Structures are given as structure tokens and as C-alpha cells.
Amino acid sequence: GIPATFFEITTALAFLHFANSNASVVVLETGLGGRLDATNVVKSPSISIITSIGLEHTRILGDTIELIALEKGGIIKEGRPVLVGPNAPHGVLRQCAQEKGASGYYTVEDILGVDEAMGEGDKLTLGTKVLHDYDKENARISKAALLILQQQQQNGETTNDDITFQRRHIGPVTEEQIEEGTSHRPPCRFEEIEVKKDNKSITVILDVAHNPQALEHLVSKLESSYSSKMKRFVVGFSSDKDLAVCGQLVLSSVPEPLNLHIVEASHPRAANLESIIDAEPRLRESNFDQADRSITAQVEYALELAAEKDELLVVCGSVFLMAEAREALGYNEPRDSDCISEVAGSNLKHGQENFGTSDNEKAAMKAASKASSILSK
């Protein structure tokens, strides 16, 4: 048969972990697209959620928003509801939901009504472009999803496999619990921390904004939240992004290229320094070190300058930067096992390489096979 990819193996291992932990509720995020994603083995989810759709992974998913929406719409399931955020082609996705026999197609406004604050107070601008705050937009999507699920529970609805909603889910969730839960943020999503350097306190923003659309929102939110503060960036990108546009966006947020520190993550999908600089020649005037390309070196140097000049330090551009950056800022980060490190990044050309030859890899394959058998029951 076709060998499993790294992502497929780790997805299966995640399911095994959920099963062994007797998880009451699991929130699954697709890896790429949806229709052919490994997470799509779940045939009867409580709800499918499509937050937003932008032009990303166009080589695989399609070169228009509409084509990408069809791929993302692959997670919509017969007899189950779908919730779609505001930044998506609703016409395409409504048609997709109808063809798949979804039990309902909902927008956030259908559930929560129009948020007047989101209409005015939470607008961000970038030049003449008006943007919404992703952070608050995602909180509203989460709240709407919980309310849909709560209504299903009250109605005693069943899924396609005739397992009642009550048996598959935890008890009622109060309004206060929903507000509390949706107010929390995962690490590196406009995460604001204070770091001490030379007896000075430096505000550092960690954000995994990694493509032009996300960087637009980050730059706008930085301007909105810290308009009077000079910024300094530590940035690196994945090789499959529009490096020129990404470089232009971070340059637009600083007075000169010297306020940027360019790094190269130790990951096979990371763009190297040469590619980033070639894509936006102004970055030749930024800070980088071809002899020491480590994230740690530039984070430490950027901290020194930010402390000296009373600047805001921003680390962004790729999720691949964050573990090393957080360690450089004093966090004790968890590390992958030797097996995962061997497969995911060490001396491999791609992060989705097939594997299954070493003893460690065979052990992982055996565990994944066990997980697959649990899923098929």
C-alpha cells in the first residue's frame, strides 16, 4: 500500500492518545485543506467549523478562494451542522453543505447577531484596507459553535452513528463558562510577555502570523495596540510563502530595515536567509548572520537593542521559530521524542516524508496501526 506520511502518523498517534485518555471532547484542526486531510477520518463530528479562507497552499489546494473553499468544505458531513466565519465565500460553501446533506449551515451572525463592537471599535486598518481583529473574530466563532452544540444537546439530537449527543459530550455549559473559555488564548497568538534585560522590562509579542493575510492583521493590530511604540522584529518564514510580500509587510511596520532581524529556522520547510533576502532586497540592510543562523542569537541581540532603545520586540513569521525563540526568552519548552525529531526535521528534505525503516519508526508505525484499529471500530 501507500506508506503513511509524517502528519498521518502523528494524527493517528493523537487519536490513540485521546482514546487512552478517555477524552470527553476533542477539537481537531485540519493540517492542510480538509477534503483529503488525515483528520477527515472522523465521519460524524458534532460540528464542522470553517473559520476563514485565504490564498494559501495554492499549489495544492487551488489558486482561487473558491477552489480552496471546496477543499476546506470537505470537512462538512452529512447530517451534521457546519459553522462558517465571516471571511469565507458563503455561496460556494452553502452549495457544498447542501450537496453533502449537512443538517444546517450557520454563520456567526445567525447565532450571535451582528456585533456592533466588531463593526466599529475592533476594526484595524492597514493603509486604506479595513481589517477585523482575528482574535476577537475567532472568539465569536468559538462562542457560536458552543451555543450550537448546547442547543443540540438540549434537543437530544443524534449523530449518524446513532450515539446520542449526551453520551458523547459533557453536560450543559453556562454563559459564564463560555465567556471564560473563549477569553483564553493559546501561546504565540499575539502573546504578550514581559522579559527582563539589563534591569529593564521589555514587552515581547509572540505571534505565529506566517502568511501575508495573517501578517496584515498582525501589523495592523500592533499599530492599533502600540501606536506610540517603536517596533523591532525577529522574523523568519516558511519557504512556500510569498516571501516578498511578507518582507514588505514587516518592513512597513519599522522605521528602517535595521529594526529587523532575519533568521532561518532549523526545519526542512523553513526559507533560508538567501531566499528571504533575495525576495525583498531591502532586507540586505537588516540584521542577520550567515555564519550563525540560529534564532537564539538574533533574539538575544534584538533584546539588547530593544532594551537600549525602549522598543517593542515582535517575534513572528513561522510556527517553526517559536520553540527556540521562547527558550531564548527564558521558557522551558517541551521537546519532541527522538523518533519524532528523526522523522520531522533531522536531515530530511520535507516535513511529510514517508518513514518506517528504523526501530523507532517501526514502533511508531505499530502504535499508529493500533490507533487506526480503534478508529475503525
Coordinates of C-alpha atoms in Angstrom, one line a residue:
G1 CA 0.0 0.0 0.0
I2 CA 0.9 3.7 0.1
P3 CA 3.2 4.5 3.0
A4 CA 1.8 6.9 5.7
T5 CA 3.2 10.4 5.8
F6 CA 4.6 12.0 9.0
F7 CA 1.3 14.0 9.5
E8 CA -0.8 10.9 9.1
I9 CA 1.2 9.0 11.6
T10 CA 1.1 11.8 14.2
T11 CA -2.6 12.2 13.6
A12 CA -3.1 8.5 14.3
L13 CA -1.0 8.8 17.4
A14 CA -3.1 11.7 18.6
F15 CA -6.2 9.7 18.3
L16 CA -4.6 6.9 20.2
H17 CA -3.7 9.4 23.0
F18 CA -7.3 10.7 23.0
A19 CA -8.7 7.2 23.3
N20 CA -6.3 6.2 26.1
S21 CA -7.1 9.5 27.9
N22 CA -10.9 8.9 27.7
A23 CA -11.2 12.5 26.3
S24 CA -14.8 13.8 26.6
V25 CA -14.4 16.4 23.9
V26 CA -11.7 16.8 21.1
V27 CA -11.2 19.8 18.9
L28 CA -9.4 18.8 15.7
E29 CA -7.7 21.2 13.4
T30 CA -7.0 20.1 9.9
G31 CA -3.4 20.0 8.8
L32 CA -4.0 21.3 5.2
G33 CA -7.2 21.8 3.3
G34 CA -9.8 19.3 4.5
R35 CA -11.1 17.0 1.8
L36 CA -8.0 14.8 1.8
D37 CA -6.7 15.7 5.3
A38 CA -5.8 12.9 7.7
T39 CA -8.2 14.4 10.3
N40 CA -11.1 13.8 7.9
V41 CA -11.3 10.1 9.0
V42 CA -13.9 11.4 11.6
K43 CA -17.1 10.8 9.7
S44 CA -19.6 12.1 12.2
P45 CA -18.3 15.1 14.1
S46 CA -20.5 17.1 16.4
I47 CA -19.9 20.2 14.3
S48 CA -17.6 21.2 11.5
I49 CA -16.2 24.8 11.6
I50 CA -14.6 26.8 8.8
T51 CA -13.1 29.9 10.4
S52 CA -11.8 31.8 7.3
I53 CA -10.3 31.2 3.9
G54 CA -7.4 32.9 2.3
L55 CA -5.0 32.3 -0.6
E56 CA -2.6 29.7 0.9
H57 CA -1.1 26.4 -0.2
T58 CA -2.3 27.3 -3.7
R59 CA -0.1 24.7 -5.4
I60 CA -2.1 22.0 -3.6
L61 CA -5.5 23.5 -2.8
G62 CA -6.1 25.7 -5.9
D63 CA -5.3 29.2 -6.9
T64 CA -8.7 30.9 -6.1
I65 CA -10.6 31.4 -2.9
E66 CA -13.5 29.4 -4.4
L67 CA -11.3 26.4 -5.2
I68 CA -9.7 26.4 -1.8
A69 CA -13.2 26.7 -0.2
L70 CA -14.2 23.4 -2.0
E71 CA -11.2 21.7 -0.4
K72 CA -11.9 23.1 3.0
G73 CA -15.6 22.2 2.6
G74 CA -14.5 18.5 2.6
I75 CA -14.9 18.5 6.4
I76 CA -18.7 19.2 6.0
K77 CA -20.5 15.9 6.9
E78 CA -24.0 14.5 6.1
G79 CA -26.4 15.1 8.9
R80 CA -24.1 17.4 10.9
P81 CA -24.1 21.2 11.2
V82 CA -21.4 23.5 9.8
L83 CA -20.5 26.9 11.1
V84 CA -18.6 29.3 8.8
G85 CA -16.8 32.5 9.8
P86 CA -17.3 35.9 8.1
N87 CA -14.2 35.7 5.8
A88 CA -15.2 32.9 3.5
P89 CA -17.2 32.5 0.2
H90 CA -20.5 31.6 1.6
G91 CA -22.1 30.9 -1.7
V92 CA -19.7 28.1 -2.5
L93 CA -19.8 26.7 1.0
R94 CA -23.6 26.8 1.2
Q95 CA -23.8 24.8 -2.0
C96 CA -21.2 22.4 -0.7
A97 CA -23.2 21.9 2.5
Q98 CA -26.4 21.3 0.6
E99 CA -24.8 18.7 -1.7
K100 CA -23.3 16.9 1.3
G101 CA -26.6 16.9 3.2
A102 CA -25.4 18.9 6.2
S103 CA -28.1 19.3 8.9
G104 CA -27.6 23.1 9.0
Y105 CA -25.4 25.9 7.6
Y106 CA -24.8 28.7 10.1
T107 CA -22.9 31.9 10.1
V108 CA -21.7 33.6 13.4
E109 CA -24.3 36.3 12.8
D110 CA -27.1 33.7 12.6
I111 CA -26.2 32.6 16.2
L112 CA -24.9 35.8 17.9
G113 CA -26.4 38.6 15.8
V114 CA -24.3 41.5 14.4
D115 CA -21.6 42.6 16.8
E116 CA -21.7 46.4 16.8
A117 CA -18.3 46.5 18.5
M118 CA -16.8 44.3 15.8
G119 CA -18.3 46.6 13.3
E120 CA -16.5 49.7 14.6
G121 CA -14.4 49.5 17.7
D122 CA -12.4 46.5 16.7
K123 CA -11.6 47.4 13.2
L124 CA -8.0 47.5 12.2
T125 CA -6.6 49.4 9.3
L126 CA -3.6 48.9 7.0
G127 CA -3.2 51.8 4.6
T128 CA -6.7 52.1 3.0
K129 CA -7.6 48.5 3.9
V130 CA -10.0 47.8 6.7
L131 CA -9.5 44.6 8.7
H132 CA -11.1 42.9 11.6
D133 CA -9.4 41.7 14.7
Y134 CA -8.8 38.0 14.1
D135 CA -8.5 37.4 17.8
K136 CA -12.0 38.7 18.6
E137 CA -13.4 37.2 15.4
N138 CA -12.2 33.7 16.4
A139 CA -13.6 34.2 19.9
R140 CA -17.0 34.9 18.4
I141 CA -16.8 31.8 16.2
S142 CA -15.9 29.6 19.2
K143 CA -18.8 31.0 21.2
A144 CA -21.3 30.5 18.3
A145 CA -20.1 26.8 18.0
L146 CA -20.6 26.2 21.7
L147 CA -24.1 27.6 21.5
I148 CA -25.0 25.4 18.5
L149 CA -23.7 22.3 20.4
Q150 CA -25.6 23.3 23.5
Q151 CA -28.8 23.6 21.5
Q152 CA -28.2 20.2 20.0
Q153 CA -27.7 18.8 23.5
Q154 CA -31.0 20.3 24.7
N155 CA -32.8 18.8 21.7
G156 CA -31.2 15.4 22.3
E157 CA -30.0 15.2 18.7
T158 CA -28.2 12.1 17.5
T159 CA -25.3 11.6 15.1
N160 CA -25.1 9.4 12.0
D161 CA -23.8 6.5 14.1
D162 CA -26.8 6.7 16.5
I163 CA -24.7 7.7 19.5
T164 CA -26.7 10.3 21.4
F165 CA -25.2 13.7 21.9
Q166 CA -25.5 13.3 25.7
R167 CA -23.3 10.2 25.7
R168 CA -20.7 11.8 23.5
H169 CA -20.4 15.2 25.3
I170 CA -20.1 16.8 28.7
G171 CA -23.0 18.4 30.4
P172 CA -24.5 21.9 29.9
V173 CA -22.2 24.8 29.6
T174 CA -23.2 28.1 31.2
E175 CA -22.9 31.6 29.6
E176 CA -20.2 32.4 32.2
Q177 CA -18.2 29.3 31.3
I178 CA -18.4 30.1 27.6
E179 CA -17.2 33.7 28.2
E180 CA -14.3 32.4 30.4
G181 CA -13.3 29.7 27.9
T182 CA -13.3 31.9 24.8
S183 CA -11.3 34.6 26.6
H184 CA -8.2 32.3 26.8
R185 CA -5.6 32.2 24.0
P186 CA -3.1 29.6 23.1
P187 CA 0.6 30.5 23.2
C188 CA 2.1 32.6 20.3
R189 CA -1.2 34.1 19.2
F190 CA -0.5 37.8 19.9
E191 CA 1.0 36.5 23.2
E192 CA 2.3 39.5 25.3
I193 CA 5.1 38.7 27.8
E194 CA 7.5 40.8 29.8
V195 CA 11.2 40.0 29.7
K196 CA 13.9 41.5 31.9
K197 CA 17.1 42.6 30.3
D198 CA 19.8 44.7 31.9
N199 CA 17.3 45.6 34.7
K200 CA 14.8 46.8 32.1
S201 CA 11.4 45.3 31.3
I202 CA 10.8 44.7 27.6
T203 CA 7.4 43.9 26.1
V204 CA 7.6 41.0 23.7
I205 CA 4.9 39.9 21.3
L206 CA 5.0 36.3 20.1
D207 CA 2.7 35.6 17.1
V208 CA 2.6 32.8 14.6
A209 CA 1.4 35.0 11.7
H210 CA 3.0 33.2 8.8
N211 CA 1.5 34.4 5.5
P212 CA 0.5 37.8 4.0
Q213 CA -3.1 37.7 5.2
A214 CA -2.1 36.9 8.9
L215 CA 0.8 39.4 8.8
E216 CA -1.5 42.1 7.6
H217 CA -3.6 41.6 10.7
L218 CA -0.6 41.4 12.9
V219 CA 0.9 44.7 11.6
S220 CA -2.5 46.4 12.0
K221 CA -3.0 45.1 15.5
L222 CA 0.5 46.2 16.5
E223 CA -0.2 49.7 15.2
S224 CA -3.6 49.7 17.0
S225 CA -2.3 48.4 20.3
Y226 CA 1.2 50.0 20.4
S227 CA 0.9 53.0 18.1
S228 CA 3.4 55.1 20.0
K229 CA 6.0 52.4 20.5
M230 CA 8.9 51.8 18.1
K231 CA 9.0 48.1 17.0
R232 CA 11.8 45.6 16.4
F233 CA 11.1 42.3 14.7
V234 CA 12.7 38.9 14.7
V235 CA 11.3 37.2 11.6
G236 CA 11.7 34.0 9.6
F237 CA 9.3 32.4 7.1
S238 CA 8.4 29.1 5.5
S239 CA 9.8 28.6 2.0
D240 CA 6.3 28.1 0.5
K241 CA 5.1 31.6 1.4
D242 CA 5.1 34.8 -0.6
L243 CA 8.5 35.9 0.8
A244 CA 8.4 39.3 -1.0
V245 CA 5.0 40.3 0.3
C246 CA 5.8 39.0 3.8
G247 CA 9.1 41.0 3.8
Q248 CA 7.3 44.2 2.7
L249 CA 4.7 43.9 5.4
V250 CA 7.2 43.7 8.3
L251 CA 9.2 46.5 6.7
S252 CA 6.1 48.7 6.7
S253 CA 6.0 48.4 10.5
V254 CA 9.5 49.7 11.2
P255 CA 11.4 52.9 10.5
E256 CA 14.3 51.2 8.8
P257 CA 15.5 47.7 7.8
L258 CA 18.0 47.7 10.8
N259 CA 15.0 47.2 13.0
L260 CA 14.5 43.7 11.5
H261 CA 16.4 40.5 12.5
I262 CA 16.2 37.8 9.8
V263 CA 16.5 34.2 11.0
E264 CA 16.4 30.7 9.5
A265 CA 14.6 28.0 11.5
S266 CA 16.2 24.6 11.7
H267 CA 13.3 22.9 9.8
P268 CA 13.2 21.5 6.3
R269 CA 10.3 23.7 5.3
A270 CA 12.0 26.9 6.5
A271 CA 13.1 29.5 4.0
N272 CA 16.9 30.1 4.1
L273 CA 18.3 33.6 4.6
E274 CA 19.3 33.9 1.0
S275 CA 15.8 33.3 -0.3
I276 CA 14.2 35.8 2.1
I277 CA 16.8 38.5 1.3
D278 CA 16.6 37.8 -2.5
A279 CA 12.8 38.1 -2.4
E280 CA 12.9 41.6 -0.8
P281 CA 16.3 43.3 -1.4
R282 CA 15.8 46.0 1.2
L283 CA 16.3 43.2 3.8
R284 CA 20.0 43.2 2.9
E285 CA 20.2 46.2 5.3
S286 CA 18.6 44.2 8.2
N287 CA 20.4 42.2 10.9
F288 CA 21.3 38.6 10.0
D289 CA 24.4 36.4 10.4
Q290 CA 25.1 33.8 7.7
A291 CA 27.7 32.1 10.0
D292 CA 25.2 31.8 12.9
R293 CA 21.7 31.5 11.6
S294 CA 20.2 30.5 14.9
I295 CA 17.1 32.1 16.2
T296 CA 18.6 32.3 19.7
A297 CA 21.5 34.6 18.6
Q298 CA 19.2 37.1 16.9
V299 CA 16.6 37.0 19.7
E300 CA 19.3 37.8 22.2
Y301 CA 20.7 40.6 20.1
A302 CA 17.3 42.0 19.4
L303 CA 16.6 42.0 23.2
E304 CA 19.7 44.0 23.8
L305 CA 18.8 46.7 21.3
A306 CA 15.1 46.8 22.4
A307 CA 16.2 47.3 26.0
E308 CA 18.6 50.0 24.9
K309 CA 16.1 51.9 22.7
D310 CA 12.9 51.2 24.7
E311 CA 11.3 49.3 21.8
L312 CA 8.6 46.7 21.4
L313 CA 10.0 43.3 20.3
V314 CA 7.9 41.1 18.0
V315 CA 8.8 37.6 17.0
C316 CA 6.7 36.3 14.1
G317 CA 6.7 34.7 10.6
S318 CA 6.5 31.0 11.3
V319 CA 5.5 28.5 13.9
F320 CA 8.9 26.9 13.3
L321 CA 10.6 29.8 15.1
M322 CA 8.6 29.7 18.3
A323 CA 10.1 26.9 20.4
E324 CA 13.6 28.2 20.1
A325 CA 12.5 31.8 20.5
R326 CA 10.6 31.0 23.7
E327 CA 13.7 29.2 25.0
A328 CA 15.8 32.2 24.3
L329 CA 13.3 34.3 26.2
G330 CA 13.6 32.0 29.3
Y331 CA 10.8 29.5 28.8
N332 CA 11.4 25.8 29.3
E333 CA 10.0 24.3 26.1
P334 CA 8.9 20.7 25.7
R335 CA 10.9 18.7 23.1
D336 CA 9.8 16.0 20.6
S337 CA 11.0 12.5 21.2
D338 CA 14.0 11.2 19.3
C339 CA 11.7 9.3 16.9
I340 CA 9.6 12.4 16.0
S341 CA 12.7 14.6 15.7
E342 CA 14.2 12.0 13.4
V343 CA 11.1 12.0 11.1
A344 CA 10.1 15.6 11.3
G345 CA 13.2 17.6 10.8
S346 CA 16.6 15.9 11.1
N347 CA 18.3 15.8 7.7
L348 CA 15.1 15.3 5.8
K349 CA 14.1 17.2 2.7
H350 CA 10.4 17.5 3.6
G351 CA 8.4 17.5 6.8
Q352 CA 6.0 15.0 5.3
E353 CA 8.5 12.3 4.4
N354 CA 7.4 8.7 4.4
F355 CA 9.1 6.6 7.0
G356 CA 9.1 3.1 8.6
T357 CA 12.6 1.7 8.4
S358 CA 14.4 2.3 11.7
D359 CA 13.4 0.6 15.0
N360 CA 12.0 3.8 16.4
E361 CA 10.0 4.4 13.3
K362 CA 8.6 0.8 13.3
A363 CA 7.5 1.3 16.9
A364 CA 5.7 4.5 15.8
M365 CA 4.1 2.6 12.9
K366 CA 2.9 -0.2 15.3
A367 CA 1.3 2.4 17.7
A368 CA -0.4 4.2 14.7
S369 CA -1.7 0.8 13.5
K370 CA -3.3 0.3 16.9
A371 CA -4.8 3.8 16.8
S372 CA -6.2 3.1 13.3
S373 CA -7.9 -0.1 14.6
I374 CA -9.5 1.8 17.4
L375 CA -10.9 4.4 14.9
S376 CA -12.3 1.7 12.6
K377 CA -14.3 0.1 15.5

